[in-house]
Coordinates of C-alpha atoms in Angstrom, one line a residue:
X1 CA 0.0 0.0 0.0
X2 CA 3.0 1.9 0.8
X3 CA 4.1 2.0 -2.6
X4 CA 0.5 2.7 -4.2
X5 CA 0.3 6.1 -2.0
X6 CA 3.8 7.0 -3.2
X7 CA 3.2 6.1 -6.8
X8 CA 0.4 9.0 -6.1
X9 CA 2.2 11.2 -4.6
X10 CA 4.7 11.5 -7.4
X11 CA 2.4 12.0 -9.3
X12 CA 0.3 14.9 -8.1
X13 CA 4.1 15.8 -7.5
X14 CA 4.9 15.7 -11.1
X15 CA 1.5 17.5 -11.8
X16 CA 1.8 20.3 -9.8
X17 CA 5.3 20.8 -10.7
X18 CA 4.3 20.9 -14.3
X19 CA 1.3 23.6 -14.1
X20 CA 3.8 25.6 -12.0
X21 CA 6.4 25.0 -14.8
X22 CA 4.1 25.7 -17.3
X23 CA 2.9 28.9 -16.0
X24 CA 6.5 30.2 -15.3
X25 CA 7.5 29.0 -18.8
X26 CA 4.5 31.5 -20.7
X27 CA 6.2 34.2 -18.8
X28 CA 9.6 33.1 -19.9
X29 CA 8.2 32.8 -23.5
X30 CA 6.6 36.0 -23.6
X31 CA 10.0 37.8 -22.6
X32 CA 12.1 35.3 -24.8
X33 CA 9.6 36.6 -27.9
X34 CA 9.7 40.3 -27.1
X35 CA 13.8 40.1 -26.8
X36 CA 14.0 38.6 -30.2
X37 CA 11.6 40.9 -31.8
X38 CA 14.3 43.5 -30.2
X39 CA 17.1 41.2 -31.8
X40 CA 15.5 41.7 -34.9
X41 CA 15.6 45.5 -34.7
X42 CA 18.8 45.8 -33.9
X43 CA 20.1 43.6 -36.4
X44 CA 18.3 45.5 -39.0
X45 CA 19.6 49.0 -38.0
X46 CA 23.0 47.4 -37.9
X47 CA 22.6 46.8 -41.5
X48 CA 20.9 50.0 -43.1
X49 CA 23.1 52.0 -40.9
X50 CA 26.7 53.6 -42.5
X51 CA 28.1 54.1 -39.0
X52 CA 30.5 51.0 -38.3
X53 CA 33.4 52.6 -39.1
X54 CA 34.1 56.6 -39.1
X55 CA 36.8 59.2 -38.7
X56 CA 38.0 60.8 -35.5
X57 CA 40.1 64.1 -34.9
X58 CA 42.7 62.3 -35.4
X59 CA 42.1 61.4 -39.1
X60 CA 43.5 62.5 -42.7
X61 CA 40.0 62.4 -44.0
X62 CA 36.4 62.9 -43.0
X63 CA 34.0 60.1 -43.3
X64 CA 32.4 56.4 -42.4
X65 CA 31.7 53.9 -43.5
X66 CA 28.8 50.7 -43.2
X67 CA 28.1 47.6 -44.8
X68 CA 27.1 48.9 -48.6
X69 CA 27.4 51.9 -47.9
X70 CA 29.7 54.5 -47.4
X71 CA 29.8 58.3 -47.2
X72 CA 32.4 60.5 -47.0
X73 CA 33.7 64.1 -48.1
X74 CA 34.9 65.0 -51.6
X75 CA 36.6 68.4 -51.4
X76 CA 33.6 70.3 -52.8
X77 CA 30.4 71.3 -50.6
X78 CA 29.7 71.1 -46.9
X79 CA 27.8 67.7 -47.1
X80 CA 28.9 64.1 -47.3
X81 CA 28.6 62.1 -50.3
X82 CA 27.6 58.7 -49.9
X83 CA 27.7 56.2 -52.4
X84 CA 27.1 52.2 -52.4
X85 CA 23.8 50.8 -53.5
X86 CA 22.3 47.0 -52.6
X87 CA 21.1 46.6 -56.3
X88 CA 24.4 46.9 -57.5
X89 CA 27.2 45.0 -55.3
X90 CA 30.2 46.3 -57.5
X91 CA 29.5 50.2 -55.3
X92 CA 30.5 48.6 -52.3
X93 CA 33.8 49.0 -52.3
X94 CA 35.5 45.8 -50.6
X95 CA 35.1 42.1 -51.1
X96 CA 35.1 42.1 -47.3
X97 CA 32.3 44.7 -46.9
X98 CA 30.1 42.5 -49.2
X99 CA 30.3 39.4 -47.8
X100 CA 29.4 41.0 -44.7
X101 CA 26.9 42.7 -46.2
X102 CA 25.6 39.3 -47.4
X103 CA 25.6 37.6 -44.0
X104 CA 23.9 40.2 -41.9
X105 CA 21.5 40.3 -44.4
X106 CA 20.8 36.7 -44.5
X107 CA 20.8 37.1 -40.8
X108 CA 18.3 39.7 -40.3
X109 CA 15.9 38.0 -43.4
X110 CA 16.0 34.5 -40.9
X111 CA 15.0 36.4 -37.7
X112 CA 12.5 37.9 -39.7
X113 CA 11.1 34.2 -40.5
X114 CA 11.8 33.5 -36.9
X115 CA 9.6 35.8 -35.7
X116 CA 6.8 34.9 -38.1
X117 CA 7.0 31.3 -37.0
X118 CA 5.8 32.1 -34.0
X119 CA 2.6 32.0 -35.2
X120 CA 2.9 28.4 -35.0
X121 CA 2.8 28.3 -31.3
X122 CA -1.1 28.0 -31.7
X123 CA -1.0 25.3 -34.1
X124 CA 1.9 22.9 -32.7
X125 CA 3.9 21.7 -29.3
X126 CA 5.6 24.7 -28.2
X127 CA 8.8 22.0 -27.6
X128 CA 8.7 21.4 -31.3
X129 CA 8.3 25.7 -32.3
X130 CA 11.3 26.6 -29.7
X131 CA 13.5 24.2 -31.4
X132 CA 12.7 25.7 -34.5
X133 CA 13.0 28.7 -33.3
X134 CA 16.1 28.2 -31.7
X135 CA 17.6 26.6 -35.1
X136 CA 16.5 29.8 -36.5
X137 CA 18.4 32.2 -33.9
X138 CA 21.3 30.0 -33.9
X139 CA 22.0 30.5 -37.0
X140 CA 21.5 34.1 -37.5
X141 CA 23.8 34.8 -34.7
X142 CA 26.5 32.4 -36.6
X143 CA 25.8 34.6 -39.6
X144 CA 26.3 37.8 -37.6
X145 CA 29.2 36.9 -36.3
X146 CA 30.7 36.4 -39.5
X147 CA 29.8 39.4 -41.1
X148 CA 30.9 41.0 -37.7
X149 CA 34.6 39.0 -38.0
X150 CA 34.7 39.8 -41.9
X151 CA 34.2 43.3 -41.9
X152 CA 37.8 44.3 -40.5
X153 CA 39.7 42.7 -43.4
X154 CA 38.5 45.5 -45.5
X155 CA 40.1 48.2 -44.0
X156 CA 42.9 47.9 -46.0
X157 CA 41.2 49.2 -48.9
X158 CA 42.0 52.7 -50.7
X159 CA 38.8 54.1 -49.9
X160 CA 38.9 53.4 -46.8
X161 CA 42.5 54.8 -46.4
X162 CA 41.5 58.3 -48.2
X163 CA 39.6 58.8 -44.9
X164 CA 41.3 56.9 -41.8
X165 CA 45.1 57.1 -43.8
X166 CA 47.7 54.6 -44.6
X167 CA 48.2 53.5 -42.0
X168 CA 45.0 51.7 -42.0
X169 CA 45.4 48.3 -43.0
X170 CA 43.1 44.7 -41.8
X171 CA 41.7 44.8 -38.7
X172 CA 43.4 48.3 -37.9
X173 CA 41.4 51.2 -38.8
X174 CA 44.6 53.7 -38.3
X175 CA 42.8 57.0 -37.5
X176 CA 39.5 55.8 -37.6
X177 CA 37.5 54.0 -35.2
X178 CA 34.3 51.5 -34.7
X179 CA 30.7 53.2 -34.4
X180 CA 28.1 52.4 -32.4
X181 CA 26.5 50.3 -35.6
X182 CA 29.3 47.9 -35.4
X183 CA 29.1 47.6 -31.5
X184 CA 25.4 47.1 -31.7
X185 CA 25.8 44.3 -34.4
X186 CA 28.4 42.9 -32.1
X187 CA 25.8 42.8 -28.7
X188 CA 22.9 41.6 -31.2
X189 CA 24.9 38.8 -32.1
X190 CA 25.3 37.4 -28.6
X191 CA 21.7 38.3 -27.7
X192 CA 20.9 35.8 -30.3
X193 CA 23.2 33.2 -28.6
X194 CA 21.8 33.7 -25.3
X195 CA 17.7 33.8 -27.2
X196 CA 19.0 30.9 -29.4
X197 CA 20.1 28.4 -26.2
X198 CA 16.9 29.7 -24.2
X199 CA 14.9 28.7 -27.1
X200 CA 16.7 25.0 -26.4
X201 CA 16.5 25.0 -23.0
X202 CA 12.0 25.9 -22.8
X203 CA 11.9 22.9 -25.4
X204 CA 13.4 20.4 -23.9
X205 CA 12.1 21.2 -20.9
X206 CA 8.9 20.9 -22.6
X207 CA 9.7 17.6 -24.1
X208 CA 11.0 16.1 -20.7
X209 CA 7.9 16.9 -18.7
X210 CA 5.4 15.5 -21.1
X211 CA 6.9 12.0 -21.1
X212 CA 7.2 12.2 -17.2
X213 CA 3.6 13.1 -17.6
X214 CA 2.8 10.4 -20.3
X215 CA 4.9 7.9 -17.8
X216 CA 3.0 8.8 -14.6
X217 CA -0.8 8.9 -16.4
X218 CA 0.2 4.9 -17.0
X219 CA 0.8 4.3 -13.7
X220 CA -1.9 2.0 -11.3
X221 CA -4.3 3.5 -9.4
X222 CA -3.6 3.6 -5.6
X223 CA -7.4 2.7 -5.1
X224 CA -7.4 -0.2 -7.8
X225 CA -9.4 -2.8 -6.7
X226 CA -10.5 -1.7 -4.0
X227 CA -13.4 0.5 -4.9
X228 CA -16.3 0.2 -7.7
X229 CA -15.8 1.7 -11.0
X230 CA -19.0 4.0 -10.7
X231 CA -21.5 5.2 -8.4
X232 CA -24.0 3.4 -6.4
X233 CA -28.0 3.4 -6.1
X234 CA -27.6 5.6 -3.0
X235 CA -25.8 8.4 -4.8
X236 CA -22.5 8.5 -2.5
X237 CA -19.4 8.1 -5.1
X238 CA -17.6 4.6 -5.1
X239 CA -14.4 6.0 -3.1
X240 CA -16.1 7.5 -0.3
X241 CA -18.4 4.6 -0.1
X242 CA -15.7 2.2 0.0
X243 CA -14.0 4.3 2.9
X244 CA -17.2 4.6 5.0
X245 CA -18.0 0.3 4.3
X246 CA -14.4 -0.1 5.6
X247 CA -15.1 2.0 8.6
X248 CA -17.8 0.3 9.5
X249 CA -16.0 -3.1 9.9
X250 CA -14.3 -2.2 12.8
X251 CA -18.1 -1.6 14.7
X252 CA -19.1 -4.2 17.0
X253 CA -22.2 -6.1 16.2
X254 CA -25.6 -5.6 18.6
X255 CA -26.6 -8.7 20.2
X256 CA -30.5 -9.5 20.8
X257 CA -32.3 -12.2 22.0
X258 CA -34.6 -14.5 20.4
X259 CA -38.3 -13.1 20.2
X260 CA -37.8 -10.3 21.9
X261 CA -38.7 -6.7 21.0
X262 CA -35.7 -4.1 22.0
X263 CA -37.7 -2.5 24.3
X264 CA -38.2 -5.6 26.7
X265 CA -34.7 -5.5 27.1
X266 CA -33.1 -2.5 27.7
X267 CA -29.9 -3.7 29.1
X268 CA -29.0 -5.4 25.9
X269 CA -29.5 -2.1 24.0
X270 CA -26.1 -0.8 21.9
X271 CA -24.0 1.2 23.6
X272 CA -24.9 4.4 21.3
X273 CA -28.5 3.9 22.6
X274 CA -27.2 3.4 26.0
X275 CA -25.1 7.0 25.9
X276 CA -28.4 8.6 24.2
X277 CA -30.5 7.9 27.0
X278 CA -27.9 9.0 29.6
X279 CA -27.2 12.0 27.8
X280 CA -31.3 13.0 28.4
X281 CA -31.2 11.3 31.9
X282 CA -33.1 8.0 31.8
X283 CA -32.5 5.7 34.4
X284 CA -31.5 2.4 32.8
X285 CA -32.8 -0.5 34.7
X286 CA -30.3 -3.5 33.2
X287 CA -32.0 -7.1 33.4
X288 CA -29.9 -10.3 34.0
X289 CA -31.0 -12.9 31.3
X290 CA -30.6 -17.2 31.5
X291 CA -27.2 -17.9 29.9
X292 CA -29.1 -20.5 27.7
X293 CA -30.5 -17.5 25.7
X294 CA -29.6 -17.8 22.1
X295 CA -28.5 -15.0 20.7
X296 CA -28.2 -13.9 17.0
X297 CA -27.5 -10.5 14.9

């Protein structure tokens, strides 16, 4: 019996571990979906945006520099010129800056897709969405953080070097320095790590509690065999009647005699009649009876 009332304990255990898991999971969820919808922003202001490299005081020339595009000052005028289009990859001026340009891209297009999978969280197991979902992320942030490790080895290029100077050569922007496009593109990609292995983590959660649950639903019943499988003609449910029946085996049968009415022999009476008529103060008057009495239930 010992084991039956454990086997339920574990598991209403394992039930209300799971709602509680459940409920702290949506909240997890909502947060890990709002975070990537952020990580999609960021990664596609990190790729409009010509600010990942730019002059300083320090430099020959004046401009910066993005992806595909690049802006800087001419000689004649007040204002920039920027130049660099994404329907024509030969304006981008290094075979560094467009292979980046290619992986961020590619990047932000699957967080995009990411985000519109989410939709499936009302169709399928969310175990089986957050892997998707966490294939997707996980390989966007790979993608970033190519483009991010890429972009440097085109620093060496003379357009590049009319603005920062010679000096400038890969990964060493000479008297330029990094924006704050390049440093955002650099903190998106490891918000998509950490979104990509929470993603992992809610779904195998997901996966592990739903076999414990699938395990424990197959378990026996602690009251198997020992109640009735539906309710009774006196409309008390087969568990509590099967508690009170077993109850009532430990009372102690009333004894009468043979032919005679109860009220001829009030000393035979059960002791809950006995106590009754105490309680309102009726004498009792017990009467001694032949041994050779039979007497039956």
């Amino acid at each position: 019996m010992s084991s039956k009332y454990g086997d339920l304990y574990s598991e209403t255990s394992y039930q209300v571990y799971h709602a509680n898991y459940a409920r702290n999971a949506k909240a997890i969820g909502v947060l890990w979906a709002i975070f990537t919808v952020c990580f999609a922003i960021i990664n596609i202001v990190a790729f409009v945006q010509p600010q990942w490299l730019g002059d300083t005081l320090l430099s020959p020339g004046t401009g910066h520099f993005g992806l595909y595009k690049y802006c800087r000052w001419t000689g004649m005028g007040t204002e920039l010129s920027c130049d660099g289009t994404l329907s024509d990859f030969s304006t981008i001026p290094s075979h560094a800056f467009r292979a980046s340009t290619v992986f961020i891209g590619i990047s932000a297009l699957i967080i995009l897709v990411c985000i519109v999978c989410m939709i499936l969280f009302f169709f399928l197991h969310p175990a089986t969405v957050y892997q998707i979902c966490g294939w997707l992320q996980a390989f966007s942030a790979l993608l970033m953080f190519l483009g991010v490790v890429i972009y440097p080895s085109g620093w060496d290029h003379p357009v590049v070097r009319s603005v920062c100077g010679n000096d400038a050569v890969k990964y060493y922007p000479g008297g330029c320095s990094v924006r704050w496009a390049y440093i955002l593109a650099i903190l998106g990609m490891f918000d998509a790590i950490v979104l990509a292995a929470l993603a992992f983590v809610l779904g195998t959660r997901y996966i592990r509690l739903s076999e414990t649950m699938v395990t424990t639903s197959r378990a026996p019943s602690v009251y198997k065999g020992d109640i009735n499988s539906a309710y009774t003609g006196t409309g008390i449910p087969a568990d509590a009647q099967s508690v009170v029946s077993k109850r009532s085996m430990n009372l102690q049968p009333v004894l009468y005699p043979p032919g005679h009415d109860h009220a001829d022999h009030p000393g035979k009476m059960s002791e809950f009649t006995a106590r009754r008529d105490r309680s309102i103060g009726k004498p009792q008057t017990p009467r001694l009876h032949d041994r050779n009495d039979h007497f039956h239930l």
